[in-house]
Amino acid sequence: MKIFIIAIPLLVVGGLLAYALQGAHFAILDPKGIIADKERGLLIFTTLLSLVVVVPVFVMLFVIVWRYRATNTKAIYSPEWDGSRFFETLWWGIPCLIILVLAIVTWTSSHQLDPTRSLTSTHPPLKIQVVALQWKWLFLYPDQQVASVNTVEFPINTPIEFDITADAPMNSFWIPSLGGQIYAMPGMTTKLHLMADTSGTYAGSSANLSGTGFSGMRFSAIATSASDYANWLIRAHSSSQVLTSSSYTALAVPSADVAVRLYRLGEPTLYDTIVMKYMMPSTATSSTDTKAVNSDMDMDTNMNMNMPGM
Amino acid sequence: MSERVNAGLHGESAMQKQAKVLLGFWIYLMTDLVLFASLFATYAVLRSNTFGGPGGGQLFNLPLVLVETILLLTSSFTAGLLTIVLSRGNRRLVMVFLALTFVLGVGFLVIELTEFSHLIQDGNSWQRSGFLSAFFTLVGMHGLHIAVGLLWMLVVGYQVLYRGLTTAVTRRLRLISLFWHFLDIVWIFIFSIVYMIGVL
Amino acid sequence: MFGKLTISAFVHDPITNVAILGTIIIGIVGIILLIRFKKLSWLWKNWLTSLDPKKIGVMYIAIATFMLLRGLADVLLIRTQQALSSGASHGIINADTFQQVFSAHGTMMIFFVAMGFLFGILNLIVPPQIGSRDVAFPFLNSVSFWLFAGGALLVNLSLAVGEFSAAGWLAYPPLSELSYSPGVGVDYWIWSLQIAGVGSLLSGINFLVTIIKLRAPGMTPMKMPIFIWSVLGSMSLVVFAFPILTATLSMLALDRTLGMHFFTAEAGGNAMMYVNLIWAWGHPEVYILILPAFGIFSEIVSVFSGKRLFGYKSMVWALGAITFLSFTVWLHHFFTMGAGADVNSFFGIMTMIIAIPTGVKIFNWLFTMYRGRVRLTTPMLWFLGFVVTFTLGGVAGVLMSVPAIDYQVHNSLFLVAHFHTMIIGGVLFGIFAGFTYWFPKFTGFTLNERIGRWAFWVWLFGFLLAFIPLYILGLMGATRRLDHYDASLGWQGLFIVAGIGATLICIGVALQILQVIVSIVQRKQHLVLDGDPWNGRTLEWSTVSPPPSYTFAVIPIVTDRDDFWVSKHQSIPDQVPRHYRAIAVPKNTSAGIVIAGFATLIGFAVIWQIIWLIPVALLGLIISCIIRLSHDAEEEIISAVDVERQELTARRQRDLV
Amino acid sequence: MKKSTFSERTALGRYITGFIVSLAATLIVYFFVQNRIAGGHQVLSHTFLMISIALLAIIQFVVQAVFFLHIGKEPKPRVKMIAFFFMLLIVVILVGGSIWIMNNLDYTMMTPEQTKTYLQNNEGL
């Protein structure tokens, strides 16, 4: 009778999960980029390594509880046996070795998969500047003079250098199929290097709460062949809307679930003005300060010059 | 000064109660130092975030700071002497040194408040930049602790006058001098890190 | 006159109005019952103004249970919203309300449920286990409790008056700064945590001094029960971590009220420093919660296996290692903020190292059961549930300690499932086990075993059904805190399964409440006459259940570890002292309520910027402190005759067994 | 006025020495910094000043701890001393760790202009 009590719920749990998993797509376990691929490998390796401790724990748990249950009076009962140097060295030692292995793997993988590290490839890198706004993503292509909202397109097998900042509360730029995320923060630039190896449209999202429109802050990262990418650039160039600092301030007004939009980039250094906006007192309000700053800059010898802190 | 060893809480003696309270207060002072450590860490990080405004070099009046530091150091010294005369139960000398510590403490606080008011009048209030926010909060939190210490001295001074050096009053005076020494240690680091390195 | 407090603060959406009305009605019914049965003065005299740690412990548990129910109401709202809000449909609540719900859920569960149960169990168990009648500073204990209650009051008040924070349970700036959260929500969050935080800090100091100074004669450190060691570790973390929280919350409060620029995006603020400081407190906080749970499990496994704890010295070293290491790992909460590879891998490696002592503890528990007589009572079932879930959660933890893996799963539902596994599987299961284990000690009757088992199994399957889908969703790229998602992503099925799991958990809690009610009704059949229902090993089982207000008529002399078990089995005749001496017990006082009341009033005044009220409440606080601290604590004397009478009835009751 | 016992005289002696050493350390640091500010012919180097400030602060800290707070002057088990050193450990980890992390974050997050100005000042490019 007891078996039924435990079996039925297990079947129910299994059944429900199977129903829910039809057509499920595991973005993190189905990498489409070199970075995501290495990160998945690391995930699988670490899981297997930790099984070395977890499996014995589970086996011992059920064996010991079953064998030494109170009703089984045949089992040996030694209430005073409360220590053994051998076993202690065993379960202090083995986990130390496992963690040593994992520590080495961690050190190498952290340096290898550092988001600021540029990727090697025959194709020239493509620089894309990302600005997290209140609840939409703005992508700027400084070299190609185009910009887009909530969609980013790039050719496959080309290393992409993302310079990421925000003109909104702290955010996080994440394309699970291509690689790990990095925070997007106002007044700062964080770097992320990704490269797609197969073409396709991959879901991208914000991974950090930034206000009421947070759930709608999704974008699609489209990896295409070089020719499709070129066509996309032409389409962007022929867009009627031009992105200048004035049209940017209109765009930056908080809005949620924003449709995809393409721009011609009117101001190539728009990204830097967005970042520097938080660094300096805006010239309009306190002009006296900036004069003091400039004079301060030249004359001052020691390091106490106003190096805009982040 | 023989005090009937009253059957203290759960039958513990006055000595056990004193040791317990001193340990509890000591651990509290440890937590206060961690609080100041967090403010120091924030000050160290925001030191150069002057946002185009004046930095330490343009703001600090070093001679005034030196006077402040000497006042507090002497005040900590008189608090030490207080504990010596306290163990001899000499009520008159206890009042003398308590008053001295109090006056020196008030002197320190007055100088600090004038420094703050000058800064604010010159437009460099805590709203001006991250650096100034961190400066006002770190030095202000220390000043707040000094004010609490001074108020505490007043209350216990009143008790010394009207109740004499009972066990409880003696214990409170020991706590006050312990508190004062800790505030002087915090000021050593404020003096060195905020003011000395600030002007370099 | 009332600062920002205007009529509009009382206007809410329908669901919140229902919750407000419900709470008000329960409150009114409660008061009517108290007046009807003339219990108001009884409540005031025996409970609210009491300095007896046993009474304060029960009050902590009462508040924690109420907050658990409110937290579970939030769970149902979150699960329903996420199950329905896919594609065209936008669920039952809008984004802002949803964000308030999960922010309140997180804040209440950690600060008022977990910390509430923790300090409740500490107040009830630590003094008797070390053979002491009381904590070191009884009055401070009452003030700490009432500060904790004041913080809980502010959180609940935010439901009816104004709003709560919508910036998550840790309110990262710049979102929590004035420019992006202009409402009073974040202020409610800051001040309820600040007030409850000061209460926790004072309790931490109180219990540290209690354990160091008030142990029974003969109880050297290595003869202390292992639970006391875990509390020593946990309280050292409280004492050294909470000041960081106090400093960080003060800086955020100064930003919002005085216009400072610590963490603002512009004017030289550095939001990253907030993240750094809040987690420098944050990680020790989660170890503050888990260490006592480890202690409870060690006691339970040892008692229900009928064996001494295996590797006591090694377990103490493991506790010490965890206590120290928990201060060196906090960066693993923001690997993705952009620190360099050296910093990330250093903190990653330190995080992995903590897994070693935790693993050692689990092996020592297993070997405590090895060659024992394992009785599978409800506390042991909670322990088995703990080992299963905590080990799985631990694997996810080790995974996320590798920075390159954490880049992929940070702020995803995988992370959400991990920390819920650690806190529910670890802390909450530990609390339930401790509650069931020590319930007979303080009530005189055991809890109903059958309903207890059902509650456990429903809880376990509800937990698995609620959080395995979240692990899976995390690997599918679902981030946390989503109030809406596209239908094309195919996540709805898993969110529905998680909703079913959450409902099962609520049924489990209902069963636990039923268990308590049924046990009270049937208490006559489950009486514990000799105060030792489980054949206990530590000192708290040596008194009669429920223990008299002075706990020990004579402070026991301790000779060995598991002293009660040793004295039971050496069959030393129960030496009845020739004559009993009077015992001084701290007198009731309402000063704790007054001081905490003024502190809560200051918080309320700052939240709503009722400018004139701030100095008034501050003055009230200072004066009430001075008045209370200027006089020595009075004591109530329990006469020797009373003590002898109570001891006689206890011994007669024990002989009935 | 009872004759001061031996222990009182040593206690007084300790307070006086502690006071004088602290006073001296404060004045020395002050004049070092004044010398640097005033400029003048023989200016002390920046690094020398940093080291001397740090050193003198630590000396004062130790003197205050030993002479005024009597660290270690308590019966066995010296709980206050253990709490003191554990606090020091936590403060070092917190402040040192925070500064290491925040500098590392700042270094990796500088925009192109800031890197230019940073390089001009530090590495003198």
Tab-separated table of C-alpha atoms in Angstrom, chain C residues 110-325:
chain	number	residue	atom	x	y	z
C	110	ILE	CA	13.483	36.675	4.414
C	111	PHE	CA	13.196	39.426	7.032
C	112	PHE	CA	9.981	38.501	8.849
C	113	VAL	CA	9.355	34.793	8.260
C	114	ALA	CA	12.858	33.271	8.242
C	115	MET	CA	14.390	35.753	10.734
C	116	GLY	CA	11.167	35.670	12.802
C	117	PHE	CA	11.149	31.860	13.165
C	118	LEU	CA	14.935	31.928	13.711
C	119	PHE	CA	14.801	34.345	16.668
C	120	GLY	CA	11.641	32.632	17.938
C	121	ILE	CA	13.407	29.247	18.138
C	122	LEU	CA	16.550	30.873	19.562
C	123	ASN	CA	14.595	32.558	22.362
C	124	LEU	CA	12.843	29.284	23.199
C	125	ILE	CA	15.783	26.863	22.956
C	126	VAL	CA	19.133	28.625	23.571
C	127	PRO	CA	18.679	29.523	27.284
C	128	PRO	CA	17.419	26.057	28.370
C	129	GLN	CA	20.018	24.217	26.222
C	130	ILE	CA	22.914	26.016	27.925
C	131	GLY	CA	21.317	25.584	31.330
C	132	SER	CA	20.455	29.253	31.813
C	133	ARG	CA	17.157	30.780	32.971
C	134	ASP	CA	17.257	33.793	30.628
C	135	VAL	CA	19.156	35.640	27.937
C	136	ALA	CA	21.970	38.040	28.939
C	137	PHE	CA	19.899	41.235	28.570
C	138	PRO	CA	16.182	40.470	29.050
C	139	PHE	CA	15.021	44.051	28.481
C	140	LEU	CA	17.105	44.352	25.277
C	141	ASN	CA	15.420	41.132	24.137
C	142	SER	CA	11.985	42.750	24.514
C	143	VAL	CA	13.093	45.922	22.674
C	144	SER	CA	14.530	43.804	19.839
C	145	PHE	CA	11.286	41.873	19.507
C	146	TRP	CA	9.179	45.018	19.407
C	147	LEU	CA	11.509	46.640	16.838
C	148	PHE	CA	11.036	43.475	14.734
C	149	ALA	CA	7.251	43.804	15.221
C	150	GLY	CA	7.443	47.513	14.294
C	151	GLY	CA	9.181	46.618	11.017
C	152	ALA	CA	6.518	43.980	10.296
C	153	LEU	CA	3.798	46.553	11.058
C	154	LEU	CA	5.293	49.015	8.532
C	155	VAL	CA	5.393	46.361	5.791
C	156	ASN	CA	1.752	45.447	6.392
C	157	LEU	CA	0.762	49.107	6.689
C	158	SER	CA	2.158	49.715	3.186
C	159	LEU	CA	-0.595	47.418	1.890
C	160	ALA	CA	-3.302	49.818	3.089
C	161	VAL	CA	-1.601	53.210	3.331
C	162	GLY	CA	0.368	54.081	0.193
C	163	GLU	CA	2.263	51.405	-1.725
C	164	PHE	CA	5.216	49.084	-1.263
C	165	SER	CA	8.526	49.105	-3.156
C	166	ALA	CA	8.409	47.841	-6.748
C	167	ALA	CA	12.206	47.527	-6.973
C	168	GLY	CA	12.637	43.946	-5.798
C	169	TRP	CA	13.563	42.651	-2.337
C	170	LEU	CA	16.981	44.377	-2.495
C	171	ALA	CA	15.906	47.590	-4.299
C	172	TYR	CA	18.921	48.122	-6.561
C	173	PRO	CA	19.529	51.807	-7.421
C	174	PRO	CA	19.212	53.709	-9.722
C	175	LEU	CA	15.734	52.096	-9.959
C	176	SER	CA	15.212	52.615	-6.198
C	177	GLU	CA	16.360	56.255	-6.359
C	178	LEU	CA	13.869	59.136	-6.374
C	179	SER	CA	14.255	59.734	-10.107
C	180	TYR	CA	12.882	56.273	-11.003
C	181	SER	CA	10.821	55.398	-7.882
C	182	PRO	CA	9.201	58.659	-6.812
C	183	GLY	CA	6.536	56.931	-4.650
C	184	VAL	CA	6.849	56.112	-0.933
C	185	GLY	CA	7.212	52.379	-1.693
C	186	VAL	CA	10.998	52.224	-1.455
C	187	ASP	CA	10.900	54.344	1.744
C	188	TYR	CA	8.532	51.793	3.333
C	189	TRP	CA	11.010	49.079	2.318
C	190	ILE	CA	14.014	50.997	3.727
C	191	TRP	CA	12.494	51.872	7.081
C	192	SER	CA	10.806	48.542	7.804
C	193	LEU	CA	14.163	46.835	7.142
C	194	GLN	CA	16.136	49.453	9.066
C	195	ILE	CA	13.937	49.090	12.183
C	196	ALA	CA	13.776	45.277	12.000
C	197	GLY	CA	17.508	45.250	11.196
C	198	VAL	CA	18.430	47.157	14.363
C	199	GLY	CA	16.238	44.688	16.287
C	200	SER	CA	18.115	41.757	14.753
C	201	LEU	CA	21.499	43.343	15.504
C	202	LEU	CA	20.585	43.863	19.180
C	203	SER	CA	19.317	40.261	19.372
C	204	GLY	CA	22.586	39.092	17.824
C	205	ILE	CA	24.605	40.836	20.541
C	206	ASN	CA	22.204	39.514	23.187
C	207	PHE	CA	22.563	35.855	22.171
C	208	LEU	CA	26.328	36.108	21.656
C	209	VAL	CA	26.784	37.319	25.238
C	210	THR	CA	24.241	34.747	26.486
C	211	ILE	CA	26.190	31.842	24.961
C	212	ILE	CA	29.577	33.227	26.046
C	213	LYS	CA	28.667	34.213	29.609
C	214	LEU	CA	25.586	32.332	30.832
C	215	ARG	CA	26.432	28.666	30.229
C	216	ALA	CA	25.796	26.284	33.130
C	217	PRO	CA	28.858	25.569	35.273
C	218	GLY	CA	30.935	22.751	33.731
C	219	MET	CA	29.705	23.366	30.165
C	220	THR	CA	32.998	24.017	28.419
C	221	PRO	CA	32.813	24.999	24.726
C	222	MET	CA	33.412	21.414	23.561
C	223	LYS	CA	30.540	20.184	25.782
C	224	MET	CA	28.041	22.634	24.294
C	225	PRO	CA	25.201	21.138	22.201
C	226	ILE	CA	25.979	21.493	18.458
C	227	PHE	CA	22.862	23.703	18.011
C	228	ILE	CA	24.489	26.249	20.338
C	229	TRP	CA	27.639	26.190	18.171
C	230	SER	CA	25.556	26.855	15.075
C	231	VAL	CA	23.799	29.737	16.857
C	232	LEU	CA	27.194	31.113	17.936
C	233	GLY	CA	28.285	31.111	14.277
C	234	SER	CA	25.008	32.567	13.090
C	235	MET	CA	25.004	35.336	15.689
C	236	SER	CA	28.616	36.287	14.890
C	237	LEU	CA	27.419	36.745	11.301
C	238	VAL	CA	24.431	38.823	12.480
C	239	VAL	CA	26.675	41.005	14.622
C	240	PHE	CA	29.235	41.695	11.877
C	241	ALA	CA	26.960	41.759	8.817
C	242	PHE	CA	23.935	43.813	9.898
C	243	PRO	CA	25.925	47.040	10.412
C	244	ILE	CA	26.696	46.912	6.677
C	245	LEU	CA	22.928	46.711	5.993
C	246	THR	CA	22.264	49.602	8.395
C	247	ALA	CA	24.922	51.744	6.662
C	248	THR	CA	23.711	50.888	3.139
C	249	LEU	CA	20.031	51.507	3.924
C	250	SER	CA	20.962	54.787	5.634
C	251	MET	CA	22.844	55.940	2.535
C	252	LEU	CA	19.913	55.035	0.260
C	253	ALA	CA	17.553	56.830	2.682
C	254	LEU	CA	19.838	59.911	2.668
C	255	ASP	CA	19.814	59.813	-1.145
C	256	ARG	CA	16.037	59.790	-1.204
C	257	THR	CA	15.254	62.193	1.643
C	258	LEU	CA	18.150	64.693	1.712
C	259	GLY	CA	19.020	64.554	-1.993
C	260	MET	CA	22.476	63.053	-1.571
C	261	HIS	CA	24.242	61.298	-4.455
C	262	PHE	CA	25.622	58.024	-3.138
C	263	PHE	CA	24.001	55.768	-5.694
C	264	THR	CA	22.213	58.118	-8.086
C	265	ALA	CA	23.003	57.682	-11.779
C	266	GLU	CA	24.041	61.299	-12.137
C	267	ALA	CA	26.031	63.743	-9.967
C	268	GLY	CA	28.867	61.423	-9.098
C	269	GLY	CA	26.862	58.607	-7.552
C	270	ASN	CA	28.008	55.008	-8.016
C	271	ALA	CA	25.126	52.508	-8.038
C	272	MET	CA	27.593	49.608	-8.227
C	273	MET	CA	28.788	50.439	-4.703
C	274	TYR	CA	25.251	49.796	-3.413
C	275	VAL	CA	25.207	46.384	-5.097
C	276	ASN	CA	28.617	45.648	-3.582
C	277	LEU	CA	27.630	46.691	-0.044
C	278	ILE	CA	24.127	45.170	-0.004
C	279	TRP	CA	25.565	41.777	-0.967
C	280	ALA	CA	28.457	42.141	1.500
C	281	TRP	CA	25.600	41.925	4.013
C	282	GLY	CA	23.368	39.752	1.767
C	283	HIS	CA	25.496	36.653	1.652
C	284	PRO	CA	26.266	36.439	5.371
C	285	GLU	CA	22.488	36.933	5.815
C	286	VAL	CA	21.632	33.709	4.009
C	287	TYR	CA	24.232	31.905	6.152
C	288	ILE	CA	22.704	33.494	9.272
C	289	LEU	CA	19.510	31.654	8.291
C	290	ILE	CA	20.999	28.296	7.294
C	291	LEU	CA	23.462	27.738	10.173
C	292	PRO	CA	20.794	27.345	12.922
C	293	ALA	CA	18.892	25.035	10.554
C	294	PHE	CA	22.091	22.902	10.352
C	295	GLY	CA	22.183	22.977	14.169
C	296	ILE	CA	18.535	21.865	14.458
C	297	PHE	CA	19.137	18.987	12.021
C	298	SER	CA	22.238	17.857	13.943
C	299	GLU	CA	20.190	17.681	17.164
C	300	ILE	CA	17.298	15.859	15.500
C	301	VAL	CA	19.422	13.288	13.637
C	302	SER	CA	21.355	12.497	16.812
C	303	VAL	CA	18.200	12.063	18.943
C	304	PHE	CA	16.150	10.096	16.397
C	305	SER	CA	19.068	7.791	15.557
C	306	GLY	CA	19.650	7.145	19.264
C	307	LYS	CA	23.350	7.918	18.676
C	308	ARG	CA	25.895	10.565	19.636
C	309	LEU	CA	26.444	13.091	16.824
C	310	PHE	CA	29.143	11.685	14.500
C	311	GLY	CA	32.307	13.825	14.243
C	312	TYR	CA	31.305	16.569	16.733
C	313	LYS	CA	34.713	18.280	16.477
C	314	SER	CA	34.650	18.115	12.679
C	315	MET	CA	31.098	19.589	12.678
C	316	VAL	CA	32.281	22.473	14.888
C	317	TRP	CA	35.194	23.141	12.532
C	318	ALA	CA	32.814	23.028	9.581
C	319	LEU	CA	30.561	25.636	11.290
C	320	GLY	CA	33.591	27.838	11.960
C	321	ALA	CA	34.779	27.521	8.363
C	322	ILE	CA	31.332	28.443	6.995
C	323	THR	CA	31.058	31.384	9.406
C	324	PHE	CA	34.372	32.859	8.212
C	325	LEU	CA	34.048	31.984	4.514
